[in-house]
Coordinates of C-alpha atoms in Angstrom, one line a residue:
Chain A
M780 CA 79.1 74.7 71.1
R781 CA 78.4 77.1 73.5
P782 CA 78.8 80.5 72.1
T783 CA 81.7 83.1 72.8
Y784 CA 80.3 86.4 74.0
F785 CA 81.1 90.1 72.1
E786 CA 79.7 92.0 74.6
R787 CA 80.9 93.4 77.7
G788 CA 78.1 95.7 79.0
A789 CA 76.1 93.1 79.6
G790 CA 72.8 94.0 80.7
L791 CA 73.3 97.6 80.2
G792 CA 71.3 98.5 77.3
C793 CA 73.9 97.5 74.6
A794 CA 72.9 95.0 71.7
F795 CA 75.0 92.1 71.9
L796 CA 76.2 89.2 69.3
L797 CA 76.7 85.7 69.8
L798 CA 79.1 83.9 67.8
S799 CA 79.2 80.2 67.4
V800 CA 82.4 78.7 67.8
G801 CA 83.3 76.3 64.6
A802 CA 80.1 77.8 62.5
V803 CA 81.6 80.3 60.5
S804 CA 84.3 79.6 57.9
A805 CA 87.8 80.8 58.1
S806 CA 87.6 81.7 54.4
G807 CA 87.5 85.1 53.2
Q808 CA 91.4 85.2 52.4
S809 CA 91.1 82.6 49.9
A810 CA 92.5 84.6 46.9
T811 CA 95.4 85.9 49.1
K812 CA 97.7 84.4 51.8
S813 CA 96.0 83.8 54.9
L814 CA 97.3 85.1 58.1
A815 CA 99.0 81.7 58.9
E816 CA 100.4 81.3 55.8
K817 CA 102.2 84.9 56.2
L818 CA 103.4 83.6 59.4
G819 CA 104.9 80.8 58.0
Y820 CA 102.4 77.9 58.8
S821 CA 100.0 76.2 56.6
R822 CA 96.4 77.2 56.0
D823 CA 95.0 74.9 58.3
A824 CA 97.2 75.7 60.9
K825 CA 95.5 76.4 64.6
L826 CA 97.2 80.0 65.6
V827 CA 96.1 81.2 68.9
V828 CA 96.9 84.2 71.0
I829 CA 95.9 84.0 74.3
H830 CA 95.5 87.5 75.5
A831 CA 94.6 88.8 78.9
D832 CA 92.8 91.8 78.8
D833 CA 92.4 94.9 81.5
L834 CA 95.7 94.9 82.7
G835 CA 96.2 98.4 84.8
M836 CA 92.9 97.9 86.0
T837 CA 93.7 96.9 89.5
H838 CA 96.8 95.4 91.4
A839 CA 95.0 91.8 91.1
V840 CA 94.5 92.1 87.8
N841 CA 98.1 93.4 87.1
A842 CA 99.7 90.4 89.8
A843 CA 97.8 87.8 87.9
S844 CA 98.4 88.7 84.6
I845 CA 102.1 89.2 85.4
K846 CA 102.1 85.6 86.8
A847 CA 100.4 84.2 83.9
F848 CA 102.8 85.6 81.7
A849 CA 105.7 84.0 83.4
T850 CA 104.2 80.9 82.9
G851 CA 104.1 81.2 78.7
L852 CA 100.8 79.9 78.6
V853 CA 99.3 83.6 78.2
N854 CA 101.2 85.2 76.0
S855 CA 99.5 88.8 75.4
G856 CA 97.7 91.4 76.9
S857 CA 96.7 94.9 76.9
I858 CA 96.8 97.8 79.2
M859 CA 94.1 100.2 80.3
V860 CA 96.3 103.9 80.7
P861 CA 93.3 105.8 82.2
C862 CA 93.3 102.9 85.3
P863 CA 95.0 103.8 88.6
W864 CA 97.3 100.9 88.6
F865 CA 98.8 101.9 85.1
P866 CA 102.0 102.8 86.3
E867 CA 102.8 99.4 87.6
M868 CA 102.1 97.8 84.2
A869 CA 104.1 100.5 82.5
D870 CA 107.1 99.5 85.0
Y871 CA 106.9 96.0 84.0
A872 CA 106.5 97.0 80.4
K873 CA 110.0 98.4 80.4
A874 CA 111.5 96.0 82.4
H875 CA 110.3 93.2 79.8
P876 CA 110.3 95.2 76.3
S877 CA 109.6 91.7 74.5
A878 CA 106.6 91.4 76.3
D879 CA 103.5 91.6 73.9
L880 CA 101.6 94.5 75.3
G881 CA 99.1 96.6 73.4
L882 CA 96.6 99.2 74.8
H883 CA 93.2 98.4 76.1
L884 CA 91.6 101.6 75.0
T885 CA 89.2 102.8 77.7
L886 CA 86.4 105.4 77.5
T887 CA 84.0 103.9 80.3
A888 CA 84.7 103.5 84.1
E889 CA 82.5 100.2 84.2
R890 CA 82.9 99.7 88.5
V891 CA 80.5 101.6 90.6
Y892 CA 83.1 102.0 94.0
Y893 CA 86.3 102.5 91.9
R894 CA 86.2 104.6 89.3
W895 CA 88.7 106.4 86.8
G896 CA 88.4 109.2 84.3
P897 CA 89.9 110.6 81.0
V898 CA 93.6 110.6 80.2
A899 CA 92.7 113.8 78.1
S900 CA 92.1 117.2 80.2
R901 CA 88.3 116.8 80.9
D902 CA 87.1 119.9 79.4
Q903 CA 88.5 118.4 75.9
V904 CA 86.4 115.2 76.1
P905 CA 83.1 116.8 77.6
S906 CA 81.2 113.9 75.9
L907 CA 82.9 111.1 77.5
I908 CA 82.4 112.3 81.2
D909 CA 79.8 111.9 83.4
E910 CA 78.8 115.0 86.0
N911 CA 81.7 113.8 88.4
G912 CA 84.0 114.1 86.1
Y913 CA 84.8 109.9 85.5
F914 CA 83.7 108.2 82.5
Y915 CA 80.8 106.8 82.1
L916 CA 80.0 103.5 83.5
N917 CA 78.7 102.3 80.5
W918 CA 77.4 104.1 77.5
T919 CA 73.3 104.4 76.9
A920 CA 71.4 105.3 74.2
E921 CA 71.1 108.9 75.8
N922 CA 75.0 109.6 75.3
R923 CA 75.9 111.5 72.7
I924 CA 80.0 110.8 72.2
N925 CA 81.7 113.0 69.9
P926 CA 84.2 110.9 67.7
Q927 CA 86.1 113.9 67.6
D928 CA 86.3 113.5 71.7
V929 CA 87.0 110.1 71.4
E930 CA 90.0 110.5 69.0
R931 CA 91.5 113.1 71.2
E932 CA 91.1 110.9 74.4
L933 CA 92.9 107.8 72.4
R934 CA 95.7 109.9 71.1
A935 CA 96.2 111.2 75.1
Q936 CA 96.0 107.7 76.0
I937 CA 98.6 106.4 73.4
D938 CA 100.9 109.5 74.2
R939 CA 100.7 108.6 78.1
A940 CA 101.7 105.3 77.3
E941 CA 104.5 106.0 74.9
A942 CA 105.9 108.8 77.8
M943 CA 105.7 106.3 80.5
G944 CA 107.8 103.3 78.4
V945 CA 105.0 101.2 77.1
H946 CA 105.3 100.8 73.1
P947 CA 102.4 99.2 72.6
T948 CA 102.3 96.1 69.8
H949 CA 98.1 96.8 69.3
L950 CA 95.4 98.5 70.5
D951 CA 91.7 97.1 71.4
S952 CA 89.0 98.6 73.2
H953 CA 87.5 98.0 76.5
Q954 CA 83.9 96.7 76.5
Y955 CA 83.9 96.6 72.6
R956 CA 82.6 100.3 72.8
L957 CA 84.6 101.5 69.7
Y958 CA 83.3 98.5 67.4
Q959 CA 79.7 98.3 68.8
S960 CA 78.9 102.1 69.0
G961 CA 78.4 102.7 65.1
P962 CA 81.1 103.5 62.5
E963 CA 81.8 107.1 63.2
L964 CA 83.5 105.9 66.3
F965 CA 84.9 102.7 64.7
R966 CA 86.4 105.2 62.2
A967 CA 88.0 107.2 65.5
L968 CA 89.5 104.3 66.1
L969 CA 90.9 103.4 62.5
H970 CA 92.0 107.2 62.2
V971 CA 94.1 106.8 65.3
A972 CA 95.5 103.5 64.8
H973 CA 96.7 104.4 61.0
G974 CA 97.9 107.8 63.0
Y975 CA 100.2 105.7 65.3
Q976 CA 100.7 102.9 62.6
L977 CA 99.3 100.2 65.1
P978 CA 97.4 97.3 64.5
F979 CA 94.0 96.9 66.2
F980 CA 91.7 93.9 67.3
L981 CA 89.4 93.4 64.5
V982 CA 87.8 89.7 63.8
R983 CA 86.4 88.7 60.5
D984 CA 83.4 86.8 62.3
W985 CA 82.2 90.2 63.5
F986 CA 81.6 91.6 60.0
K987 CA 78.4 89.8 59.2
D988 CA 76.4 91.5 62.3
Y989 CA 78.5 94.9 62.2
P990 CA 79.0 95.4 58.5
Y991 CA 80.2 98.9 59.1
L992 CA 83.4 97.2 60.2
E993 CA 84.1 95.4 57.2
A994 CA 83.3 98.6 55.2
S995 CA 85.8 100.6 56.9
V996 CA 88.7 99.0 56.7
G997 CA 91.0 98.2 54.0
G998 CA 93.6 95.8 52.9
D999 CA 96.2 97.2 55.1
D1000 CA 94.0 96.5 57.8
L1001 CA 95.0 93.3 59.8
V1002 CA 92.0 91.0 60.5
V1003 CA 92.0 88.3 62.6
D1004 CA 89.6 85.3 61.9
H1005 CA 88.0 84.2 65.2
T1006 CA 87.8 85.0 68.7
V1007 CA 86.8 83.3 71.8
T1008 CA 85.6 84.5 75.2
I1009 CA 83.2 83.2 77.9
D1010 CA 80.3 84.3 78.9
P1011 CA 77.9 84.7 82.0
A1012 CA 75.9 81.6 80.6
V1013 CA 78.4 79.3 81.5
P1014 CA 78.2 78.2 85.0
A1015 CA 81.4 78.1 87.5
E1016 CA 82.0 74.3 87.3
K1017 CA 81.9 74.4 83.5
W1018 CA 84.5 77.0 83.1
A1019 CA 87.6 74.7 82.1
A1020 CA 84.9 72.5 80.2
F1021 CA 84.1 75.3 78.0
Y1022 CA 87.5 76.6 77.3
S1023 CA 88.8 73.3 76.8
E1024 CA 85.8 72.4 74.1
A1025 CA 86.8 75.7 72.4
L1026 CA 90.1 74.5 72.0
E1027 CA 89.4 71.4 71.0
H1028 CA 87.1 72.3 68.5
L1029 CA 89.2 75.3 66.9
Q1030 CA 89.3 76.4 63.5
P1031 CA 91.9 77.0 61.4
G1032 CA 93.4 80.3 61.3
V1033 CA 94.1 82.7 63.9
T1034 CA 91.9 83.0 66.7
V1035 CA 92.3 85.4 70.0
F1036 CA 91.0 84.2 73.0
I1037 CA 89.9 87.0 75.1
I1038 CA 90.4 86.5 78.9
H1039 CA 90.5 88.5 82.0
L1040 CA 93.0 87.2 84.9
A1041 CA 92.8 88.7 88.4
F1042 CA 93.3 87.0 91.7
D1043 CA 89.6 86.6 93.7
D1044 CA 91.6 89.1 96.8
E1045 CA 89.7 91.5 98.7
E1046 CA 90.5 94.6 96.3
M1047 CA 89.2 92.3 93.0
R1048 CA 86.2 91.7 95.3
A1049 CA 85.8 95.1 96.7
A1050 CA 86.4 96.5 93.0
T1051 CA 83.8 94.2 91.2
R1052 CA 81.0 93.6 94.2
E1053 CA 78.3 95.3 92.2
R1054 CA 77.7 92.4 90.1
A1055 CA 79.2 88.6 89.4
T1056 CA 80.2 89.0 85.9
W1057 CA 83.8 89.9 85.1
G1058 CA 84.0 90.0 88.9
A1059 CA 86.8 88.4 90.8
A1060 CA 86.0 84.6 90.9
W1061 CA 85.6 84.9 87.1
R1062 CA 88.8 86.3 86.8
Q1063 CA 90.2 83.9 89.0
R1064 CA 88.5 81.1 87.4
D1065 CA 90.5 82.5 83.9
Y1066 CA 93.6 82.6 85.8
D1067 CA 93.2 78.7 87.3
F1068 CA 92.7 77.4 83.7
F1069 CA 95.2 79.6 81.6
T1070 CA 97.8 78.7 84.0
S1071 CA 97.0 75.1 84.1
E1072 CA 98.7 72.0 82.9
P1073 CA 95.3 70.6 81.4
F1074 CA 95.8 73.8 79.4
R1075 CA 99.3 73.3 78.3
T1076 CA 98.3 69.8 77.5
I1077 CA 95.6 70.5 75.3
L1078 CA 97.7 73.0 73.2
R1079 CA 100.3 70.4 72.7
E1080 CA 97.6 67.5 71.7
Q1081 CA 96.0 69.9 69.8
K1082 CA 99.0 71.4 68.0
I1083 CA 97.7 74.6 68.5
Q1084 CA 100.6 77.1 68.0
L1085 CA 100.7 80.4 70.2
V1086 CA 101.1 83.7 68.4
T1087 CA 101.5 87.0 69.7
W1088 CA 100.6 90.6 68.2
R1089 CA 104.0 91.8 67.6
E1090 CA 104.3 88.4 65.4
L1091 CA 101.0 89.1 63.6
A1092 CA 101.8 92.6 62.8
K1093 CA 105.3 91.7 61.5
A1094 CA 103.9 89.1 59.1
F1095 CA 101.4 91.2 57.8
R1096 CA 103.3 94.1 57.1
Chain B
M713 CA 108.9 112.2 125.2
R714 CA 109.4 111.2 121.7
P715 CA 108.5 113.9 118.9
T716 CA 105.2 114.2 117.0
Y717 CA 105.9 114.7 113.3
F718 CA 104.6 117.1 111.1
E719 CA 105.3 116.1 107.6
R720 CA 104.4 113.1 105.4
G721 CA 107.0 113.9 102.2
A722 CA 109.8 112.1 104.5
G723 CA 112.9 112.6 102.6
L724 CA 111.9 114.3 99.4
G725 CA 113.4 117.6 100.2
C726 CA 110.7 119.1 102.4
A727 CA 112.0 120.9 105.6
F728 CA 110.2 118.8 108.5
L729 CA 109.3 120.0 111.9
L730 CA 109.7 118.3 115.3
L731 CA 107.2 118.9 117.9
S732 CA 107.8 117.7 121.2
V733 CA 104.1 116.6 123.2
G734 CA 104.3 117.8 126.2
A735 CA 106.7 120.4 125.7
V736 CA 104.1 123.5 124.5
S737 CA 101.5 125.0 127.0
A738 CA 98.0 124.9 126.0
S739 CA 97.9 128.5 126.9
G740 CA 96.9 131.2 124.2
Q741 CA 93.3 131.7 124.8
S742 CA 93.5 132.6 128.3
A743 CA 91.4 135.8 127.9
T744 CA 89.1 134.0 126.4
K745 CA 87.1 130.5 126.4
S746 CA 89.0 127.7 125.2
L747 CA 87.8 125.5 122.7
A748 CA 87.3 122.7 125.8
E749 CA 85.5 125.1 127.5
K750 CA 83.3 126.0 124.9
L751 CA 82.5 122.3 124.4
G752 CA 81.3 122.5 127.9
Y753 CA 84.3 120.7 129.5
S754 CA 86.6 122.4 131.9
R755 CA 89.8 123.9 130.9
D756 CA 91.8 121.3 132.0
A757 CA 89.8 118.2 130.4
K758 CA 91.5 116.4 128.0
L759 CA 89.7 116.1 124.4
V760 CA 90.9 113.9 121.6
V761 CA 90.0 113.7 117.9
I762 CA 91.2 110.2 116.9
H763 CA 91.4 111.2 112.9
A764 CA 92.3 108.3 110.2
D765 CA 93.6 110.3 107.1
D766 CA 93.7 109.0 103.8
L767 CA 90.2 107.8 103.6
G768 CA 89.3 106.9 99.9
M769 CA 93.3 105.8 99.1
T770 CA 92.8 102.3 98.6
H771 CA 90.1 99.8 99.1
A772 CA 92.6 98.5 102.2
V773 CA 92.2 102.1 103.8
N774 CA 88.8 102.3 103.4
A775 CA 88.1 98.6 104.7
A776 CA 90.4 99.3 107.9
S777 CA 89.2 102.5 108.5
I778 CA 85.4 101.5 108.1
K779 CA 86.2 98.8 110.6
A780 CA 87.7 101.0 113.1
F781 CA 84.8 103.4 112.8
A782 CA 82.6 100.8 113.8
T783 CA 84.4 100.3 117.3
G784 CA 83.8 103.8 118.1
L785 CA 87.5 104.2 119.1
V786 CA 88.1 106.0 115.9
N787 CA 85.8 109.0 115.7
S788 CA 86.5 111.1 112.8
G789 CA 88.3 111.0 109.3
S790 CA 89.2 112.7 106.0
I791 CA 88.7 111.4 102.7
M792 CA 90.8 112.3 99.7
V793 CA 88.7 113.1 96.8
P794 CA 90.9 112.4 93.7
C795 CA 91.7 109.0 94.8
P796 CA 90.1 106.1 92.8
W797 CA 88.6 104.5 95.9
F798 CA 86.6 107.8 96.7
P799 CA 83.1 106.0 95.4
E800 CA 83.4 103.6 98.0
M801 CA 83.8 106.1 100.9
A802 CA 81.4 108.5 99.5
D803 CA 78.7 105.5 99.6
Y804 CA 79.3 104.9 103.0
A805 CA 79.2 108.6 103.7
K806 CA 75.8 108.5 102.5
A807 CA 74.8 105.8 104.6
H808 CA 76.4 107.2 107.7
P809 CA 75.4 110.7 107.8
S810 CA 76.6 111.0 111.2
A811 CA 80.0 110.1 110.5
D812 CA 82.3 112.9 111.1
L813 CA 83.9 112.9 107.7
G814 CA 85.8 115.9 106.3
L815 CA 87.9 116.1 103.2
H816 CA 91.8 115.3 102.8
L817 CA 92.2 117.9 100.2
T818 CA 95.2 116.3 97.8
L819 CA 97.5 118.0 95.8
T820 CA 100.3 115.2 95.7
A821 CA 99.7 111.9 94.3
E822 CA 102.6 110.3 96.5
R823 CA 103.3 106.9 95.6
V824 CA 104.8 105.6 92.3
Y825 CA 102.8 102.7 91.0
Y826 CA 99.6 103.4 91.8
R827 CA 98.3 107.1 90.7
W828 CA 96.0 109.6 90.6
G829 CA 95.7 113.0 89.2
P830 CA 93.6 116.6 89.5
V831 CA 89.7 116.5 89.7
A832 CA 89.7 119.9 88.0
S833 CA 90.3 119.5 84.3
R834 CA 94.0 119.2 83.7
D835 CA 94.4 122.3 81.8
Q836 CA 93.1 124.4 84.3
V837 CA 95.6 123.2 86.7
P838 CA 99.0 122.9 85.1
S839 CA 101.2 123.7 87.9
L840 CA 99.9 121.0 89.7
I841 CA 100.2 117.9 87.3
D842 CA 103.6 116.4 85.9
E843 CA 104.2 115.4 82.2
N844 CA 101.9 112.4 82.4
G845 CA 98.9 114.3 84.1
Y846 CA 99.1 112.8 87.3
F847 CA 99.7 114.9 90.5
Y848 CA 103.6 115.0 91.4
L849 CA 104.7 112.5 93.8
N850 CA 105.4 115.6 96.1
W851 CA 106.5 119.1 95.7
T852 CA 110.0 120.1 95.5
A853 CA 111.6 123.4 95.7
E854 CA 111.7 123.2 91.5
N855 CA 107.7 123.5 91.5
R856 CA 105.9 126.8 90.8
I857 CA 102.5 126.1 92.3
N858 CA 100.2 128.7 91.4
P859 CA 97.9 129.1 94.3
Q860 CA 95.1 129.8 91.7
D861 CA 95.6 126.7 90.3
V862 CA 95.4 125.3 94.2
E863 CA 91.9 127.4 94.7
R864 CA 90.5 126.0 91.5
E865 CA 91.5 122.4 92.4
L866 CA 90.1 122.6 96.1
R867 CA 87.0 123.7 94.9
A868 CA 86.7 121.0 92.4
Q869 CA 87.5 118.2 95.1
I870 CA 84.6 119.7 97.5
D871 CA 82.2 120.3 94.5
R872 CA 82.8 116.7 93.5
A873 CA 82.3 115.7 97.1
E874 CA 79.1 117.4 98.0
A875 CA 77.4 116.3 94.4
M876 CA 78.2 112.6 95.3
G877 CA 76.8 112.8 98.9
V878 CA 79.6 114.2 101.1
H879 CA 79.1 117.0 103.4
P880 CA 82.4 117.4 105.0
T881 CA 82.6 118.6 108.8
H882 CA 86.5 120.2 108.1
L883 CA 89.2 120.2 105.4
D884 CA 92.7 119.1 105.9
S885 CA 96.0 118.9 103.7
H886 CA 97.3 115.6 102.4
Q887 CA 100.9 115.5 103.4
Y888 CA 100.6 118.9 104.8
R889 CA 101.2 120.6 101.4
L890 CA 99.1 123.6 102.1
Y891 CA 100.8 124.5 106.0
Q892 CA 104.1 124.1 104.9
S893 CA 104.3 125.6 101.1
G894 CA 104.4 129.1 102.2
P895 CA 101.7 132.0 103.0
E896 CA 100.6 132.1 99.6
L897 CA 99.3 128.3 99.6
F898 CA 97.9 128.3 103.3
R899 CA 95.8 131.5 102.1
A900 CA 94.4 129.7 99.3
L901 CA 92.9 127.2 101.9
L902 CA 92.0 130.0 103.8
H903 CA 90.1 131.3 101.2
V904 CA 88.5 128.1 99.9
A905 CA 87.6 127.2 103.4
H906 CA 85.9 130.5 104.4
G907 CA 84.0 130.5 100.9
Y908 CA 82.6 127.1 102.2
Q909 CA 82.3 128.0 105.6
L910 CA 84.0 124.7 106.5
P911 CA 86.6 124.7 109.5
F912 CA 90.1 123.2 108.8
F913 CA 92.7 121.5 110.6
L914 CA 95.3 124.1 112.2
V915 CA 97.4 123.5 115.5
R916 CA 98.4 126.3 117.6
D917 CA 101.6 124.3 118.4
W918 CA 102.7 125.0 114.7
F919 CA 102.7 128.5 115.1
K920 CA 106.4 129.0 116.8
D921 CA 107.4 127.2 113.4
Y922 CA 105.2 128.4 111.0
P923 CA 104.8 132.3 111.9
Y924 CA 102.6 132.7 108.7
L925 CA 100.0 130.5 109.5
E926 CA 99.1 132.4 112.9
A927 CA 99.6 135.7 111.1
S928 CA 96.7 134.6 107.9
V929 CA 94.0 133.4 110.6
G930 CA 91.7 135.3 112.5
G931 CA 89.6 135.1 115.5
D932 CA 86.6 133.1 113.8
D933 CA 89.1 130.1 112.6
L934 CA 89.0 127.4 114.4
V935 CA 92.5 126.5 116.0
V936 CA 93.2 123.3 118.2
D937 CA 95.7 122.8 120.6
H938 CA 98.0 120.2 120.2
T939 CA 98.4 117.2 117.6
V940 CA 100.1 113.8 117.9
T941 CA 101.4 111.6 114.9
I942 CA 103.9 108.9 115.1
D943 CA 107.2 109.3 112.9
P944 CA 109.5 107.0 111.0
A945 CA 112.0 107.0 113.9
V946 CA 109.7 105.0 116.3
P947 CA 110.5 101.3 115.5
A948 CA 107.8 98.7 114.8
E949 CA 107.9 97.1 118.1
K950 CA 107.4 100.4 120.4
W951 CA 104.3 101.7 118.3
A952 CA 101.6 101.0 121.1
A953 CA 104.3 102.2 123.7
F954 CA 104.4 105.8 121.5
Y955 CA 100.8 106.1 121.4
S956 CA 100.1 105.0 125.1
E957 CA 102.8 107.2 126.2
A958 CA 101.3 110.1 124.3
L959 CA 98.2 109.6 126.0
E960 CA 99.2 108.9 129.5
H961 CA 101.0 112.2 128.8
L962 CA 98.5 114.4 127.2
Q963 CA 97.8 118.2 127.6
P964 CA 94.9 120.0 128.9
G965 CA 92.8 121.1 125.7
V966 CA 91.7 119.6 122.2
T967 CA 94.5 117.2 120.8
V968 CA 93.9 115.7 117.4
F969 CA 95.6 112.2 116.8
I970 CA 96.4 111.8 113.1
I971 CA 96.5 108.1 112.0
H972 CA 96.8 106.1 109.1
L973 CA 94.7 102.9 108.8
A974 CA 95.0 99.8 106.4
F975 CA 94.9 96.4 106.5
D976 CA 98.5 94.9 105.4
D977 CA 97.3 92.8 102.3
E978 CA 98.3 92.4 99.0
E979 CA 96.9 95.7 97.1
M980 CA 98.4 97.9 100.2
R981 CA 101.6 96.5 100.1
A982 CA 101.6 96.5 96.4
A983 CA 100.6 100.3 96.4
T984 CA 103.2 101.9 99.1
R985 CA 106.1 99.2 98.1
E986 CA 108.9 102.0 97.2
R987 CA 109.2 102.9 100.9
A988 CA 108.2 101.3 104.5
T989 CA 107.0 104.7 105.7
W990 CA 103.4 105.2 106.0
G991 CA 103.1 101.8 104.2
A992 CA 101.0 98.8 104.6
A993 CA 102.6 97.2 107.8
W994 CA 102.6 100.7 109.3
R995 CA 98.9 101.4 108.9
Q996 CA 98.3 98.2 109.8
R997 CA 100.1 98.7 113.3
D998 CA 97.9 101.9 113.5
Y999 CA 94.6 100.0 113.0
D1000 CA 96.0 97.3 115.4
F1001 CA 96.5 99.9 118.4
F1002 CA 93.7 102.3 118.1
T1003 CA 91.1 99.1 117.6
S1004 CA 92.7 97.5 121.0
E1005 CA 91.3 96.7 124.2
P1006 CA 94.7 98.5 125.7
F1007 CA 93.5 101.8 124.0
R1008 CA 90.1 101.7 125.3
T1009 CA 91.2 101.1 128.5
I1010 CA 93.6 104.1 128.3
L1011 CA 91.2 106.5 127.7
R1012 CA 89.1 105.6 130.3
E1013 CA 91.7 105.5 133.1
Q1014 CA 93.2 108.9 131.6
K1015 CA 89.5 110.3 131.5
I1016 CA 90.0 111.1 128.0
Q1017 CA 87.2 112.3 126.0
L1018 CA 86.9 111.4 122.4
V1019 CA 85.4 114.6 120.5
T1020 CA 84.2 115.3 116.6
W1021 CA 85.1 117.7 114.2
R1022 CA 81.2 118.1 114.0
E1023 CA 81.0 119.2 117.6
L1024 CA 84.1 121.1 117.7
A1025 CA 83.1 123.0 114.9
K1026 CA 79.4 123.5 116.6
A1027 CA 80.9 124.8 119.7
F1028 CA 83.5 127.1 118.3
R1029 CA 80.6 128.8 116.2

């Protein structure tokens, strides 16, 4: 099996972790009902969230994600509140109250030619911004991120979303910064999520490499079993094969596919031109596969059920 | 003659002013050397700045403006520092140090689905932001804009530009907010411009409708004679005719053409979809005319000289 990829800051100085799809069992909830069972499925059911990340980043991301939602094949997503095109997604969320939309909590700006900064007042979150007032592209060992700044900014993002009509079904973290940056920042996420009573993306498979994740959560926190996301080692021509294989070898339990949709157009090419990873062509390939008939066929043939974060949260309560 | 248009907040509750091209004489500097004479031209020379506004607003604006600069037919522009695509223009400015680039000082967000906010820390400029932390779309009579907030934000925009390698040749004001909102805000612009020793866009023809402009400036402030900008009353099929006529009936002195370039693509259509004025098709029409051979021919036939803000400032000193 090809690996999935728990890292968005490729090559920017952060450790990363390769997870083997199929190598980790879905055990760990044997004493209690599994998430699948709580949802009314058998313990060996294969349940999947097809989750589009980075909504709000650009118009090309929004347009592709909205079109993919309309197919029913992509059934969840999360929105970046600090990004310039957030209002377009807020407008969509208001018009589609049953859409399964969470917040992709964002503390980095990632791109070079197109940038954004915090929702909180800049002087309230000094450790999060560079000398020009933007979020850092990514964090390195030199960044001293203050967990209090993080909490303030996360609350500001959730508050703006709510004020603009987005009622998130879940939270997650852009570039996995809040999972991979040590226990203090993960606890900042936990603290905020608990305060707003929102589930957050957390995967049992991550626990062996980041033990503080498991040590920090309690029985009231929803933990999904597996995640799949493609990585830069997969050549473009193997894109569909990677996803097909992952779907055909799915383990029982709840698996979240983290995908990145956009149209490969002028805006997206310009916004991502400094590197190909998670770039315009990458995202167009994700869009092409996850809106395709072959994908629909695999779901049917493999008896894979799509579930949403809203359903997971309701079943878990 | 068709009117030019001194207003960008069309229909949003602000008074506007129609100026007749050709109706106002270029007099008022008879006792001293005219700007044209200071530049080494005769008093009746026709000097023109072809000035692209709104650089940095979107990638489509940047791409079209950069392509237009390469023709030599569009010879100046100004950049919106708070906008998401400002870093792309800063990169261009660094690579093209002789480009005639100013700052399009921005205090409004104008658009609905794609937005931006202040460069200064939000809690330092409370009168400039709405309840979600963005700039207001436009200002109405209900806004109580604090001139001190304005000064702080203008300085923050200039400082970020300088820090990112943009050394502006001039300043102007997005949606003319700093000219049309009363003497206090105009004086905020004056104060900041004097502090940074930068010329700013100001047109003698505006004085009769906004007397506080003339009353506020002194002999050390550069004042151009005329401006031309197209307005929503011009139908699309008359676009080239409007500009051609304006160029063929140009008065002596320095005239600044304020134009708005972009490609009519997915990003630009989405960013401007709430109204057609200054929208994607409008900007494509501006691009098409000002990069055309007919425009080049008119310049030659009418003996119109292109001048830059850098040249104006140098001659005026």
